[in-house]
PDB file of C-alpha atoms in Angstrom:
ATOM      1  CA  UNK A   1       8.995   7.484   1.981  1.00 48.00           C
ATOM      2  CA  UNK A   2       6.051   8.069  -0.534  1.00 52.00           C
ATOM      3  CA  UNK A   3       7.813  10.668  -2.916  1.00 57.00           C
ATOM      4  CA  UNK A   4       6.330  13.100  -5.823  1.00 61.00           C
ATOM      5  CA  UNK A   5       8.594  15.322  -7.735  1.00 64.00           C
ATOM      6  CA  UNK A   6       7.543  17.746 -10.873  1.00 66.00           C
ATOM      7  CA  UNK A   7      10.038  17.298 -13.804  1.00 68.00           C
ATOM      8  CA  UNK A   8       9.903  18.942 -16.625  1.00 70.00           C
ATOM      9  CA  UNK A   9      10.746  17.944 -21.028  1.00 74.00           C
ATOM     10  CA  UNK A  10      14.179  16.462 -20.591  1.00 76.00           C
ATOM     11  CA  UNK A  11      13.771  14.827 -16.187  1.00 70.00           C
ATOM     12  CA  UNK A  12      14.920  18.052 -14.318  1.00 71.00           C
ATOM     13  CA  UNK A  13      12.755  18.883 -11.518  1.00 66.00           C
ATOM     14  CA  UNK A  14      11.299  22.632 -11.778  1.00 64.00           C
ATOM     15  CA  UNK A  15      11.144  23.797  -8.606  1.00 53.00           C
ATOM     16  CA  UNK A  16      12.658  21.615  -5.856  1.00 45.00           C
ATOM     17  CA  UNK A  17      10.944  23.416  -3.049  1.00 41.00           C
ATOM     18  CA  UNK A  18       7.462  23.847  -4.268  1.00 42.00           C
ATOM     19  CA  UNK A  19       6.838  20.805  -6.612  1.00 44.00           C
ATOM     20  CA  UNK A  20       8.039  18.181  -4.474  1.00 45.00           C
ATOM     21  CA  UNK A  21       6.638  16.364  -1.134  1.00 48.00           C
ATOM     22  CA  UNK A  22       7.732  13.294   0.842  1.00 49.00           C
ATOM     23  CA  UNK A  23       4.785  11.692   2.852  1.00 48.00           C
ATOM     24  CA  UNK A  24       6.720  10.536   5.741  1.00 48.00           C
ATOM     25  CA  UNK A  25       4.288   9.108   8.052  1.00 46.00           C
ATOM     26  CA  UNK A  26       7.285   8.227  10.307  1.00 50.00           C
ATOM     27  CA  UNK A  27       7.406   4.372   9.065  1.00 54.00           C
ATOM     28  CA  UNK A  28       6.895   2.737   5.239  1.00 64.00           C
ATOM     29  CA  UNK A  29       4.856   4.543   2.607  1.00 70.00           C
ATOM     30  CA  UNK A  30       5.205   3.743  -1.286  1.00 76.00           C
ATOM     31  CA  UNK A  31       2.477   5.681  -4.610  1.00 81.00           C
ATOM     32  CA  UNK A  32       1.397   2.882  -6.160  1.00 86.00           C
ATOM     33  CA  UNK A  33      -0.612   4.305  -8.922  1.00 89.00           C
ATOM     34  CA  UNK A  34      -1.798   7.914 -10.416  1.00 87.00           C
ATOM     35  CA  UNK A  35      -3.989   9.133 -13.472  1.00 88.00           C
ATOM     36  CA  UNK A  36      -4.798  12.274 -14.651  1.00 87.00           C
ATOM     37  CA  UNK A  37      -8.081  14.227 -14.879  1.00 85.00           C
ATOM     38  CA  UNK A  38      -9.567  16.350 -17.542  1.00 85.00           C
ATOM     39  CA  UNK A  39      -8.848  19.318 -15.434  1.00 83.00           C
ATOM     40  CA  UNK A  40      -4.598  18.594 -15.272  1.00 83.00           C
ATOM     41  CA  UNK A  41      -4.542  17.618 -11.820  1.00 82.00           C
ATOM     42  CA  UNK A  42      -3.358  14.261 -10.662  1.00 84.00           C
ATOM     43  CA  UNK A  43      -4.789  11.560  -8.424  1.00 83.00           C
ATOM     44  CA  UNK A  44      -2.165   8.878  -6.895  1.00 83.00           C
ATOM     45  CA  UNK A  45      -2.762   6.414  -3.887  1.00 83.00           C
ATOM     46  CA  UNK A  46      -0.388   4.128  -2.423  1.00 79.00           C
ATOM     47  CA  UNK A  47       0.198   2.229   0.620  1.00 77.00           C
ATOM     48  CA  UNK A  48       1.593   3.629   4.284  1.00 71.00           C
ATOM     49  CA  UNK A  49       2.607   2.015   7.558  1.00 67.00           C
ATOM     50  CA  UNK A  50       1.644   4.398  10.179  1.00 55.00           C
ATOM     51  CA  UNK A  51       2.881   4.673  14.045  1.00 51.00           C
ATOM     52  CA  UNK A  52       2.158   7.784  15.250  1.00 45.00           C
ATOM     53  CA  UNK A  53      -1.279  10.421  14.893  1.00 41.00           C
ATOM     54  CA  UNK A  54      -1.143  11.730  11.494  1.00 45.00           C
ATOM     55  CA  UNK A  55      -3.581   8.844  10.436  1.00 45.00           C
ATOM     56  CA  UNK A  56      -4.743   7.432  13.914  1.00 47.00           C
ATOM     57  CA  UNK A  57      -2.530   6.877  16.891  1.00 44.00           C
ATOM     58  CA  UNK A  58      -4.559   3.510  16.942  1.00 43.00           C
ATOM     59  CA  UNK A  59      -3.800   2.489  13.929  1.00 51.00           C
ATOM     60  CA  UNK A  60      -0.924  -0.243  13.681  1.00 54.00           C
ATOM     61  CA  UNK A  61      -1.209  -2.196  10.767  1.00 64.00           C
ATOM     62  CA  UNK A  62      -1.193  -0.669   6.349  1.00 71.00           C
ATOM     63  CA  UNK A  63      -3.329   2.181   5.499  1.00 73.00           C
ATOM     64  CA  UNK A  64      -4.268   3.443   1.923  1.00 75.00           C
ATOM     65  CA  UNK A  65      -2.448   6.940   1.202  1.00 73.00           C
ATOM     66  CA  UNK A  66      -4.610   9.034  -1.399  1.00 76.00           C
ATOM     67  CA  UNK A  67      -4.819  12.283  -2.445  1.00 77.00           C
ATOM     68  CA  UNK A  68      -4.534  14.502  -5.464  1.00 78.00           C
ATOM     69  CA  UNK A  69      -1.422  17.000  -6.952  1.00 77.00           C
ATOM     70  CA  UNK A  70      -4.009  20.010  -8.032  1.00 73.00           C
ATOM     71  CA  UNK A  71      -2.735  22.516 -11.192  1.00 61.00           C
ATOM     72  CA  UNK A  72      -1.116  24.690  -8.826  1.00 61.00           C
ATOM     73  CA  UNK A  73       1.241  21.819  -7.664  1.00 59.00           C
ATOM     74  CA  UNK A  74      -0.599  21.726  -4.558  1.00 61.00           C
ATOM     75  CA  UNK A  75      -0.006  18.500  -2.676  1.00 58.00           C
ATOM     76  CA  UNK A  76      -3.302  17.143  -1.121  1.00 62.00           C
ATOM     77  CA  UNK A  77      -3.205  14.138   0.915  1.00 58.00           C
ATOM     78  CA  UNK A  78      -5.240  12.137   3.093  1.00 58.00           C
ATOM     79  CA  UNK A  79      -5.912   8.491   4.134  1.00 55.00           C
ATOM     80  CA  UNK A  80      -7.806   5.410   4.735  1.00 55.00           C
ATOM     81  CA  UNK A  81      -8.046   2.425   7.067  1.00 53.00           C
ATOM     82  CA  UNK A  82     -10.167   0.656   9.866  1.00 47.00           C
ATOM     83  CA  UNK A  83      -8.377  -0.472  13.118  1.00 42.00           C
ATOM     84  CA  UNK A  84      -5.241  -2.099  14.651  1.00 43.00           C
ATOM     85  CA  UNK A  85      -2.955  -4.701  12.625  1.00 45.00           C
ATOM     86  CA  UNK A  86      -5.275  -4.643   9.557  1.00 51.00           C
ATOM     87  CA  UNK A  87      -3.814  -4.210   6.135  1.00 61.00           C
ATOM     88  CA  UNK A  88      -5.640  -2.298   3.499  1.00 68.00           C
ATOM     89  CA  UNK A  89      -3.915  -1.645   0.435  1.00 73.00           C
ATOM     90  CA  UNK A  90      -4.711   1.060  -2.412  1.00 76.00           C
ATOM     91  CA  UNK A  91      -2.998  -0.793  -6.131  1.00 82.00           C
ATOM     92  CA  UNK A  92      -4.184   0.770  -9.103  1.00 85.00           C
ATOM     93  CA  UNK A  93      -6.437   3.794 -10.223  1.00 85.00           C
ATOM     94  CA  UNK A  94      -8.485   4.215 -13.753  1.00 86.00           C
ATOM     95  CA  UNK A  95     -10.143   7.223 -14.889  1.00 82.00           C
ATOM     96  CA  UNK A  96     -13.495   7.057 -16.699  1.00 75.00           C
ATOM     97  CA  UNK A  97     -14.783  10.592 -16.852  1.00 73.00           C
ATOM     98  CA  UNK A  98     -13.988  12.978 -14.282  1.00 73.00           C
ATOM     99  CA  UNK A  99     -13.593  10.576 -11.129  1.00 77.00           C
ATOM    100  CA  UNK A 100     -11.074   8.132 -10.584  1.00 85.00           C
ATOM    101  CA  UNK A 101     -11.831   4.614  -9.425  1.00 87.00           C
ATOM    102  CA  UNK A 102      -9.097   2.374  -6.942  1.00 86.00           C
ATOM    103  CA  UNK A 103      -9.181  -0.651  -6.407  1.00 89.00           C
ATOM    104  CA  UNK A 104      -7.165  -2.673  -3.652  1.00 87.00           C
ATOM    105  CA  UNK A 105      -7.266  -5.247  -0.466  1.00 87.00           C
ATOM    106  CA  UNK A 106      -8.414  -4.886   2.700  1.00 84.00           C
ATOM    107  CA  UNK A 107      -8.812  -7.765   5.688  1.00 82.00           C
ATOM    108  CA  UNK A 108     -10.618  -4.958   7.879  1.00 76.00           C
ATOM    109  CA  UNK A 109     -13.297  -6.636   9.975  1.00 75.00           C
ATOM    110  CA  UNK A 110     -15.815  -3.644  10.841  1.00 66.00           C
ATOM    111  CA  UNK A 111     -18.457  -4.215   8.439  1.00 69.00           C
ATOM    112  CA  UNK A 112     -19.181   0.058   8.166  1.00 64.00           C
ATOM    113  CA  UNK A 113     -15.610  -0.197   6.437  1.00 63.00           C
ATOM    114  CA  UNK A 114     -17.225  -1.298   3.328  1.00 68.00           C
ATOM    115  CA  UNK A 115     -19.537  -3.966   4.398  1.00 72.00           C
ATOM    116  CA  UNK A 116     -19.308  -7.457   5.992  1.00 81.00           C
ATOM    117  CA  UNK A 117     -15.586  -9.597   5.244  1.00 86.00           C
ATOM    118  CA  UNK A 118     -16.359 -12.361   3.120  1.00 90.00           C
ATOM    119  CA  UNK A 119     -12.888 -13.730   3.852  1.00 90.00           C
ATOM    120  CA  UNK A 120      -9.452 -13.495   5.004  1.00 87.00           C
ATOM    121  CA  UNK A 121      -8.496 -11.034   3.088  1.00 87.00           C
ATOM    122  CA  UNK A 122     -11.067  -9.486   0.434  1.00 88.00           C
ATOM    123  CA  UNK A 123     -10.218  -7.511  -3.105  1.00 89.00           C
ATOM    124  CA  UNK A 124     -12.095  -3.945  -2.844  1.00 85.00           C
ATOM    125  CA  UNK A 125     -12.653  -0.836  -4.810  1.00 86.00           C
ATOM    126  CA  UNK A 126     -13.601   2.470  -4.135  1.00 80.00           C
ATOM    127  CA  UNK A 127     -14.255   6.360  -6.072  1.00 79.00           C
ATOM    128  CA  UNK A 128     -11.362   8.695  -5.322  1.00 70.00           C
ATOM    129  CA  UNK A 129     -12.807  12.065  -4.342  1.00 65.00           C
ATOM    130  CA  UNK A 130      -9.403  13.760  -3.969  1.00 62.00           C
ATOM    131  CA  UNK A 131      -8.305  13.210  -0.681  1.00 61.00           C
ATOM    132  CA  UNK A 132     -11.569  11.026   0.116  1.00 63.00           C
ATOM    133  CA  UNK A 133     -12.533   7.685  -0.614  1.00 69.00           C
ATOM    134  CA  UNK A 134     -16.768   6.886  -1.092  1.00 72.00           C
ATOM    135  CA  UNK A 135     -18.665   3.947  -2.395  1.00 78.00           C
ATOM    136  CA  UNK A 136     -16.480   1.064  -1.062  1.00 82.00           C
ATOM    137  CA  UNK A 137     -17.008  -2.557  -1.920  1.00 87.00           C
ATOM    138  CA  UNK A 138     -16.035  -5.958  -0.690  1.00 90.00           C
ATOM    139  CA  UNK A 139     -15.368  -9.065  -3.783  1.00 93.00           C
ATOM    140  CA  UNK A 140     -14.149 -11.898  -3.314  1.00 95.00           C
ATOM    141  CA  UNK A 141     -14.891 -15.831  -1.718  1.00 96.00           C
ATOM    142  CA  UNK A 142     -13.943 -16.891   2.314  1.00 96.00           C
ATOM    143  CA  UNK A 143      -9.640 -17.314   1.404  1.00 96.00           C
ATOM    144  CA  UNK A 144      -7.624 -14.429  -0.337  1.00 95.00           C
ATOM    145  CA  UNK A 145      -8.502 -12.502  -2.930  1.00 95.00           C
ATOM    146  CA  UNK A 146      -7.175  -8.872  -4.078  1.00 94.00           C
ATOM    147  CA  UNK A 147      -7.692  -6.608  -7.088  1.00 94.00           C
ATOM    148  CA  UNK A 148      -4.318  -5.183  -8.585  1.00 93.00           C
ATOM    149  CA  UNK A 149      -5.541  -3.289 -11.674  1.00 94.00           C
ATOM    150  CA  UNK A 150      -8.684  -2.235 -13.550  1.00 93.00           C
ATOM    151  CA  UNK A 151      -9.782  -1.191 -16.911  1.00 94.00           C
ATOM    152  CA  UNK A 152     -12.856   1.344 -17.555  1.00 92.00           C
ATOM    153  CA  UNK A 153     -14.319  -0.749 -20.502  1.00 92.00           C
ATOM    154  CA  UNK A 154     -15.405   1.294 -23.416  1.00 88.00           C
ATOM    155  CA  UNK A 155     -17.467   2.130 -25.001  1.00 88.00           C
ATOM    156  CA  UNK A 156     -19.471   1.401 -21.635  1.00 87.00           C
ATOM    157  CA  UNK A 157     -19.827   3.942 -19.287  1.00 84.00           C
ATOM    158  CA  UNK A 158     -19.568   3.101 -16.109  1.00 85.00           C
ATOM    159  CA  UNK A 159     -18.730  -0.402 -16.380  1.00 90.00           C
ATOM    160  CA  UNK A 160     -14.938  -1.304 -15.320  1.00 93.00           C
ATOM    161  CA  UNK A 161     -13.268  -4.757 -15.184  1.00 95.00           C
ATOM    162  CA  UNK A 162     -11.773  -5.356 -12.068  1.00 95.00           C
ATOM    163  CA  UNK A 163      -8.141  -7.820 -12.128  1.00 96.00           C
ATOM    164  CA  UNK A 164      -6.287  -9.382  -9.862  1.00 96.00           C
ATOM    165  CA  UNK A 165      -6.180 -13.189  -7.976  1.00 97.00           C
ATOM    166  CA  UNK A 166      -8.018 -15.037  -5.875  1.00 97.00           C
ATOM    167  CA  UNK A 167      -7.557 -18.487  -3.829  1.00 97.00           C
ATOM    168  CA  UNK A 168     -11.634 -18.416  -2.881  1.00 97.00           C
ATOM    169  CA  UNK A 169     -13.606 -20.547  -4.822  1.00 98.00           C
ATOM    170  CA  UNK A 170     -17.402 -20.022  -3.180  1.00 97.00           C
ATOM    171  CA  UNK A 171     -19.250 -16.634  -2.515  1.00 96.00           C
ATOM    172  CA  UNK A 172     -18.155 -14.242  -5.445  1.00 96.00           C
ATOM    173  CA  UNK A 173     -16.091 -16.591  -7.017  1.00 97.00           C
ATOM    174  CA  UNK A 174     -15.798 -19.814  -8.853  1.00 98.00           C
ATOM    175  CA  UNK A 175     -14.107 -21.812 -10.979  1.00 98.00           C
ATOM    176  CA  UNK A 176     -10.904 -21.516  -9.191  1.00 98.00           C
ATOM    177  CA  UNK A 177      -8.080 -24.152 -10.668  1.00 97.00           C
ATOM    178  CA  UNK A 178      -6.311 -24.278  -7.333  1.00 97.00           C
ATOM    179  CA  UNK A 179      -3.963 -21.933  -5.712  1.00 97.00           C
ATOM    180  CA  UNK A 180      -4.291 -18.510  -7.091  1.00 98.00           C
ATOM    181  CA  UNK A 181      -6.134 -17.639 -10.286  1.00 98.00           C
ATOM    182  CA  UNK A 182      -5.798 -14.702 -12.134  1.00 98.00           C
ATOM    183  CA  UNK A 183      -9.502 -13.060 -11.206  1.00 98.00           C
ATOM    184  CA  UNK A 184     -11.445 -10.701 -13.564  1.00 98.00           C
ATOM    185  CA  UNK A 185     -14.419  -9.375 -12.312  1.00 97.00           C
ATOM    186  CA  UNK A 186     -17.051  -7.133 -14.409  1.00 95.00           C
ATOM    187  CA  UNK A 187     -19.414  -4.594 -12.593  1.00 90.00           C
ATOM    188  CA  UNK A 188     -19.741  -0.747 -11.993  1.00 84.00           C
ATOM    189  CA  UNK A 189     -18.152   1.409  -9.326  1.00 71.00           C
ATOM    190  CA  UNK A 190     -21.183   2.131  -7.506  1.00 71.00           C
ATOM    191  CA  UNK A 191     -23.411  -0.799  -5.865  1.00 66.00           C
ATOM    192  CA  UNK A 192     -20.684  -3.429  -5.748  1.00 75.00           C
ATOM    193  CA  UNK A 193     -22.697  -5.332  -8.422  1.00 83.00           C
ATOM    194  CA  UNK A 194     -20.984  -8.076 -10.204  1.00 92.00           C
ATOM    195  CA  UNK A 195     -21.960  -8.420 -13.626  1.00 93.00           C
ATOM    196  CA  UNK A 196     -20.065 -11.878 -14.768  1.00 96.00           C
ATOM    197  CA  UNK A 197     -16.608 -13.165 -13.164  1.00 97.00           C
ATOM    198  CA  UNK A 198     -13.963 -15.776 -14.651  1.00 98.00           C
ATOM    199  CA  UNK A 199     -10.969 -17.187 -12.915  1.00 98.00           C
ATOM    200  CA  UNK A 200      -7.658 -18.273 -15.354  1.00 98.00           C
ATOM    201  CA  UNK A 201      -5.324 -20.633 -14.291  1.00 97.00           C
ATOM    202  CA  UNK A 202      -4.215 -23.882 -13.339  1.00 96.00           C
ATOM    203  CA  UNK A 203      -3.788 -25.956 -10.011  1.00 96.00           C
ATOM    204  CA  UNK A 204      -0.163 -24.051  -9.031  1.00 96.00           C
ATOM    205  CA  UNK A 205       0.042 -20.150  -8.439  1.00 98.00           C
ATOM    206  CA  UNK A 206      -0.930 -17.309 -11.272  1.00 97.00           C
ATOM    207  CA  UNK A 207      -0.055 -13.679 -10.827  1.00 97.00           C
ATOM    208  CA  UNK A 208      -1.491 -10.643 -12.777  1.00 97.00           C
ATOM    209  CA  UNK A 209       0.626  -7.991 -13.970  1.00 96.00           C
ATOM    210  CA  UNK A 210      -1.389  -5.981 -16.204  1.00 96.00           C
ATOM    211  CA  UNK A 211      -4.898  -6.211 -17.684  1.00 97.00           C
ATOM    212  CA  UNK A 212      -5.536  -4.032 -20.617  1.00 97.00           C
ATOM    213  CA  UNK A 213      -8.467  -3.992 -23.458  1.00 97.00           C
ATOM    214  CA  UNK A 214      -7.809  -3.830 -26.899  1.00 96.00           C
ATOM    215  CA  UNK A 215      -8.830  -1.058 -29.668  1.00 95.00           C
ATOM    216  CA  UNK A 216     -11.392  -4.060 -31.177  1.00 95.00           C
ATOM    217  CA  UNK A 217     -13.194  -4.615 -27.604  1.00 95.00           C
ATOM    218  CA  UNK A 218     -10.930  -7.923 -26.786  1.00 96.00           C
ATOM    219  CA  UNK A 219      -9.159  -7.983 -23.084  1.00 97.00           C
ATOM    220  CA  UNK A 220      -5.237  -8.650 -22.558  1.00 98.00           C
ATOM    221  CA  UNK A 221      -4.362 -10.149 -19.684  1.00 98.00           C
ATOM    222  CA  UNK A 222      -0.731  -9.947 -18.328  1.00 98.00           C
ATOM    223  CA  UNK A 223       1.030 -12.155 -15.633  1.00 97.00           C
ATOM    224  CA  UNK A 224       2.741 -15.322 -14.304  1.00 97.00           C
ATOM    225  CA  UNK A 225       2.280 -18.990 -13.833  1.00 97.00           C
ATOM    226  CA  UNK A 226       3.462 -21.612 -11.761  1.00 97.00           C
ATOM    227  CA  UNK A 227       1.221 -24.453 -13.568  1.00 96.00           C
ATOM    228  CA  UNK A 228       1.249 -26.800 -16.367  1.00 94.00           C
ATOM    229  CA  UNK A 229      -2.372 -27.906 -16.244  1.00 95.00           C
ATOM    230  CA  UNK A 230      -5.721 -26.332 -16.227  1.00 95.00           C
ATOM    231  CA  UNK A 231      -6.174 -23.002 -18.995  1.00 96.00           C
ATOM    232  CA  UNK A 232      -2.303 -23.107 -19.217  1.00 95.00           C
ATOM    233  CA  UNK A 233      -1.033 -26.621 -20.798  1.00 84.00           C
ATOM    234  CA  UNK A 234       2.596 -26.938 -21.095  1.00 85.00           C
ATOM    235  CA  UNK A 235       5.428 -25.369 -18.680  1.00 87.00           C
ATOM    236  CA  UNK A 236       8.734 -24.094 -19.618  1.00 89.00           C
ATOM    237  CA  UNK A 237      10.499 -24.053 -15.982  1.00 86.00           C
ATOM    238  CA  UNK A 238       8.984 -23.022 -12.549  1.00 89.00           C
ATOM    239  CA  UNK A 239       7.491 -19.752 -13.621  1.00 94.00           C
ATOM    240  CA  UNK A 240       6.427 -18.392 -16.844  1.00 97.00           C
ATOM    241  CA  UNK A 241       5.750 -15.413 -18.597  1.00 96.00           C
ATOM    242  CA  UNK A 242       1.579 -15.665 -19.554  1.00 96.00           C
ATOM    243  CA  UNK A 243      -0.330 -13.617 -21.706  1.00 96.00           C
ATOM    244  CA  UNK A 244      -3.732 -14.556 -22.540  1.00 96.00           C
ATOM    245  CA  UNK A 245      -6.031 -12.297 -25.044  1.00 96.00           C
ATOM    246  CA  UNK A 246      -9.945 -13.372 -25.275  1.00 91.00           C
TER     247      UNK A 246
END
């Protein structure tokens, strides 16, 4: 279950009955991400497995759960998704003004999703309107790619950097080590633009954890690494803690 509870100073929850929901979609949901607005209500999105008609009796494979906890501690929800045993996956929300921007996965193959697949499984983002998604867009090269976080980069409206990893290394991406990269992509939330791109790595597996940018403009980048060659150089063990700033 996808659970929201409102607690107050010191962790207790105010009112049990009216501050608190469980999306039960009668199979596997988890929030994966919220931010506030201006106005003191709060987005969230997450990811559901859904069986039965409260997203689509069709619908058989991972679905993106958004929707919005309004000042009133009103619960809003609704979803996302395109067709039978096809995973789409809401990860991480940033605010930059009054609408939130997601960003995601999805392997859906109907191009009026959010345009033609460029690969197995292609990163995405996407405005949250609330309980409605708009201005979707396909990144990402003909293997695996998926964003996991963004950043809204200031003092740039408009502009966001886009993080997560790729294996692709042709259409939007290149310079791929091998494996997974850690993938940054710049561009804006509405055309699907990208502005520049840059994969960090080495010829094992990265992760990203985090991607944050700096007070003095620099970006942070947060994650994992399986290699020992490439952008990383030495290895402690099979895995290691990486931070890169640039």
């Amino acid at each position: 279950y996808a659970f929201i509870a409102k607690l107050d100073a010191i962790g207790q929850v105010q009112s049990w009955a009216a501050d608190q929901l469980d999306y039960s979609i009668q199979a596997r949901e988890m929030i994966t991400d919220v931010v506030e607005r201006p106005d003191g209500s709060v987005d969230f999105i997450g990811v559901g497995v859904a069986d039965d008609s409260f997203i689509n009796p069709n619908y058989q494979g991972q679905t993106v759960i958004v929707g919005n906890w309004d000042v009133a501690s009103t619960p809003l929800l609704g979803t996302f998704g395109r067709g039978s045993f096809e995973d789409d996956a809401g990860t991480a929300l940033v605010l930059d003004g009054n609408l939130p921007v997601g960003v995601g996965y999805t392997d859906a193959v109907d191009p009026a999703f959010a345009g033609n697949p460029k690969g197995l499984i292609d990163a995405m983002s996407y405005q949250h309107i609330c309980t409605a998604i708009s201005d979707k867009y396909r990144y990402g090269g003909s293997d695996h790619d998926e964003f996991t976080d963004a950043v809204a980069l200031a003092p740039f409206p408009g502009q966001y950097l886009f993080a997560g990893k790729t294996k692709s290394n042709d259409q939007d991406v290149s310079g791929n080590h091998g494996g997974y990269d850690i993938w940054l992509v710049k561009g804006s939330a509405s055309g699907g633009f990208i502005q520049s791109q840059r994969c960090f790595g080495g010829t094992s597996d990265e992760s990203l954890a985090k991607v944050i940018q700096k007070a003095n403009g620099n970006i942070m980048i947060f994650g994992s690494t399986e290699s020992d060659d490439g952008d990383v150089g030495s290895s402690f063990g099979d895995s290691d803690a990486w931070i890169i700033e640039y």
